[in-house]
Coordinates of C-alpha atoms in Angstrom, one line a residue:
X1 CA 0.2 -0.1 0.0
X2 CA 1.1 3.5 -1.0
X3 CA 2.3 6.0 1.5
X4 CA -0.5 8.3 -0.3
X5 CA -3.3 5.9 1.1
X6 CA -5.1 6.9 4.1
X7 CA -5.2 4.8 7.2
X8 CA -7.9 2.4 7.0
X9 CA -8.7 2.6 3.1
X10 CA -7.8 -0.1 1.0
X11 CA -9.7 -1.7 -2.3
X12 CA -10.8 0.2 -4.9
X13 CA -9.7 3.6 -2.9
X14 CA -6.3 2.6 -2.4
X15 CA -3.9 4.6 -4.3
X16 CA -0.6 3.3 -6.1
X17 CA 2.5 5.0 -6.7
X18 CA 3.6 8.6 -5.6
X19 CA 1.0 10.8 -7.0
X20 CA -2.4 11.7 -7.0
X21 CA -4.9 10.8 -9.7
X22 CA -5.2 13.7 -11.7
X23 CA -8.8 15.0 -11.2
X24 CA -10.3 16.7 -14.8
X25 CA -12.9 19.4 -14.3
X26 CA -16.6 19.1 -16.0
X27 CA -17.0 19.8 -20.2
X28 CA -18.1 23.5 -20.4
X29 CA -18.0 23.2 -24.0
X30 CA -21.9 23.4 -24.4
X31 CA -22.5 26.2 -22.2
X32 CA -20.0 28.5 -24.1
X33 CA -21.2 27.3 -27.7
X34 CA -24.6 28.4 -25.7
X35 CA -23.2 31.7 -24.5
X36 CA -21.9 32.5 -28.0
X37 CA -25.4 32.5 -30.0
X38 CA -26.9 34.5 -27.2
X39 CA -24.6 37.1 -27.5
X40 CA -25.1 37.1 -31.8
X41 CA -28.7 37.4 -31.6
X42 CA -28.5 39.9 -28.7
X43 CA -26.4 42.0 -30.8
X44 CA -28.6 41.6 -33.7
X45 CA -31.5 42.7 -32.2
X46 CA -29.6 45.2 -30.9
X47 CA -28.6 46.7 -34.9
X48 CA -31.6 45.8 -35.9
X49 CA -33.8 48.5 -33.3
X50 CA -30.8 50.9 -34.1
X51 CA -32.0 50.7 -37.6
X52 CA -35.6 51.2 -37.0
X53 CA -35.2 54.1 -34.5
X54 CA -32.7 55.9 -37.3
X55 CA -35.3 55.2 -39.9
X56 CA -38.5 56.8 -37.7
X57 CA -36.3 59.7 -36.5
X58 CA -34.6 60.8 -39.5
X59 CA -36.7 59.3 -42.1
X60 CA -35.4 56.7 -45.0
X61 CA -34.5 57.4 -48.3
X62 CA -38.0 56.7 -49.9
X63 CA -39.8 58.7 -48.0
X64 CA -37.3 61.3 -48.3
X65 CA -37.8 60.8 -52.5
X66 CA -41.6 61.0 -52.2
X67 CA -41.8 63.8 -50.0
X68 CA -39.3 65.8 -52.7
X69 CA -41.6 64.3 -55.8
X70 CA -44.7 65.4 -53.9
X71 CA -43.5 69.0 -53.6
X72 CA -42.0 69.1 -56.8
X73 CA -45.5 67.9 -58.6
X74 CA -47.3 71.1 -56.4
X75 CA -48.5 73.6 -59.2
X76 CA -48.4 77.1 -58.2
X77 CA -51.8 78.4 -58.2
X78 CA -53.7 80.9 -60.9
X79 CA -53.1 84.1 -59.6
X80 CA -56.5 86.2 -59.0
X81 CA -55.8 88.3 -62.0
X82 CA -55.9 85.3 -64.1
X83 CA -59.4 84.2 -62.4
X84 CA -60.9 88.1 -63.1
X85 CA -59.7 88.3 -66.3
X86 CA -61.7 85.0 -67.1
X87 CA -64.8 85.9 -65.6
X88 CA -64.6 89.5 -67.3
X89 CA -64.6 87.9 -70.6
X90 CA -68.0 86.6 -70.5
X91 CA -70.0 89.2 -72.5
X92 CA -73.0 90.9 -70.6
X93 CA -76.9 90.4 -71.5
X94 CA -76.9 93.7 -73.1
X95 CA -73.6 92.5 -75.5
X96 CA -75.8 89.5 -76.9
X97 CA -78.2 89.1 -79.6
X98 CA -81.0 86.9 -79.5
X99 CA -83.1 85.6 -82.1
X100 CA -86.3 83.9 -81.0
X101 CA -88.1 81.1 -82.7
X102 CA -90.8 79.1 -81.6
X103 CA -90.7 75.0 -82.9
X104 CA -93.7 74.4 -81.0
X105 CA -97.4 74.0 -82.4
X106 CA -98.0 77.3 -79.4
X107 CA -98.5 80.3 -81.3
X108 CA -97.4 83.6 -80.0
X109 CA -94.6 81.6 -77.7
X110 CA -91.6 83.3 -79.5
X111 CA -92.9 86.9 -78.6
X112 CA -93.7 86.0 -75.3
X113 CA -90.1 84.7 -74.5
X114 CA -88.5 87.7 -76.2
X115 CA -90.2 90.5 -74.5
X116 CA -89.2 88.5 -71.0
X117 CA -85.7 88.4 -72.3
X118 CA -85.5 92.2 -73.2
X119 CA -86.6 92.7 -70.1
X120 CA -83.6 90.9 -68.2
X121 CA -81.3 92.8 -70.4
X122 CA -80.8 90.8 -73.7
X123 CA -80.8 92.4 -77.1
X124 CA -83.4 90.9 -79.4
X125 CA -82.8 90.3 -83.2
X126 CA -85.4 88.5 -85.3
X127 CA -88.7 86.9 -83.6
X128 CA -90.8 84.1 -85.6
X129 CA -91.5 80.6 -86.4
X130 CA -88.1 78.2 -86.2
X131 CA -87.1 77.2 -89.3
X132 CA -88.4 74.4 -91.3
X133 CA -85.1 72.0 -90.2
X134 CA -86.2 72.6 -86.9
X135 CA -90.0 73.5 -86.7
X136 CA -92.1 70.5 -84.7
X137 CA -88.4 68.8 -84.6
X138 CA -87.0 70.1 -81.3
X139 CA -87.4 67.8 -78.0
X140 CA -86.9 69.2 -74.6
X141 CA -86.5 72.9 -73.8
X142 CA -84.9 74.4 -76.4
X143 CA -81.9 74.6 -78.5
X144 CA -79.2 77.2 -78.4
X145 CA -77.2 77.9 -81.7
X146 CA -74.6 80.4 -82.9
X147 CA -71.4 80.5 -84.2
X148 CA -68.5 77.9 -82.6
X149 CA -67.4 80.9 -80.3
X150 CA -70.4 81.0 -78.9
X151 CA -69.4 78.3 -76.9
X152 CA -67.1 80.4 -74.5
X153 CA -69.4 82.9 -73.6
X154 CA -72.9 83.6 -75.0
X155 CA -73.8 79.9 -74.6
X156 CA -73.3 80.1 -70.7
X157 CA -74.5 83.9 -70.4
X158 CA -78.2 83.1 -72.6
X159 CA -78.2 79.3 -70.6
X160 CA -78.7 80.7 -67.0
X161 CA -82.1 82.0 -68.5
X162 CA -83.2 78.2 -69.6
X163 CA -82.4 75.0 -68.1
X164 CA -81.9 72.2 -69.8
X165 CA -81.5 74.0 -73.7
X166 CA -79.1 72.0 -75.8
X167 CA -76.4 73.8 -77.3
X168 CA -75.4 73.5 -81.4
X169 CA -72.9 75.6 -83.5
X170 CA -73.2 76.3 -86.9
X171 CA -71.3 78.0 -89.8
X172 CA -71.9 81.8 -89.3
X173 CA -69.5 84.4 -88.5
X174 CA -71.9 87.0 -86.7
X175 CA -71.9 87.0 -83.1
X176 CA -76.1 86.9 -82.7
X177 CA -77.1 83.6 -81.0
X178 CA -80.6 81.3 -81.7
X179 CA -83.4 80.7 -78.8
X180 CA -85.2 77.3 -80.7
X181 CA -88.1 77.0 -78.3
X182 CA -88.8 72.8 -77.8
X183 CA -91.4 70.7 -77.4
X184 CA -91.5 70.6 -73.5
X185 CA -90.5 74.7 -72.8
X186 CA -93.0 76.2 -70.6
X187 CA -91.4 79.2 -69.9
X188 CA -88.2 81.1 -68.6
X189 CA -86.5 80.4 -65.5
X190 CA -87.5 82.5 -62.8
X191 CA -86.2 86.1 -63.1
X192 CA -85.0 85.7 -59.3
X193 CA -83.6 81.9 -59.7
X194 CA -81.5 83.1 -63.4
X195 CA -80.2 86.6 -61.7
X196 CA -78.5 84.4 -59.1
X197 CA -77.5 81.8 -61.8
X198 CA -75.7 84.7 -63.9
X199 CA -74.2 86.3 -60.8
X200 CA -72.7 82.9 -59.7
X201 CA -71.1 82.7 -63.2
X202 CA -69.4 86.1 -63.2
X203 CA -68.1 85.4 -60.0
X204 CA -64.4 83.8 -60.0
X205 CA -64.6 80.2 -58.7
X206 CA -62.4 79.8 -55.7
X207 CA -58.6 78.4 -56.2
X208 CA -56.4 76.1 -54.9
X209 CA -53.9 77.7 -52.7
X210 CA -50.7 75.5 -53.9
X211 CA -49.3 75.1 -51.0
X212 CA -48.4 71.3 -50.5

């Protein structure tokens, strides 16, 4: 028995030789690997969170491009003088000569309507029965007939006196406008209602500010 064996111990506890047996520590490779993976995941989460904060407070490049594009697309609003000039271009009722023609079977309708238009400030031209191509052939309240240039002013002004009138152009070169009364025509719109519509037509419409 070796001198290293404690007294009273033998058998399997006996120590032979003159050295103590080497005691190995438990292996910790598994724990180390797990700790390394956890550290990588933590660093990744920290990096991702930092990027999100930068995007929130600094704005991404795509968002900046979209904002810049929106600002670039904003068009300046028309100047008040432009809108006023467009409204001023409309002719006054006294500047519009209206020929009133009756395309219905009822007699005296053209003269009655012409007299009312004259009271409302329009100049009156010819009054009588409608030409053969329109006589008894106009459905609806009537037709406004004139040169192509009438669509840019005279038709709009005269149209405030009779809702539902169709518009048509012909080859004439004179500024006069025909009002051909149709089969459903009863009377012109009430004077007050027509006056309100005419005032709204002459008033410039509100323009967008142009701010983005």
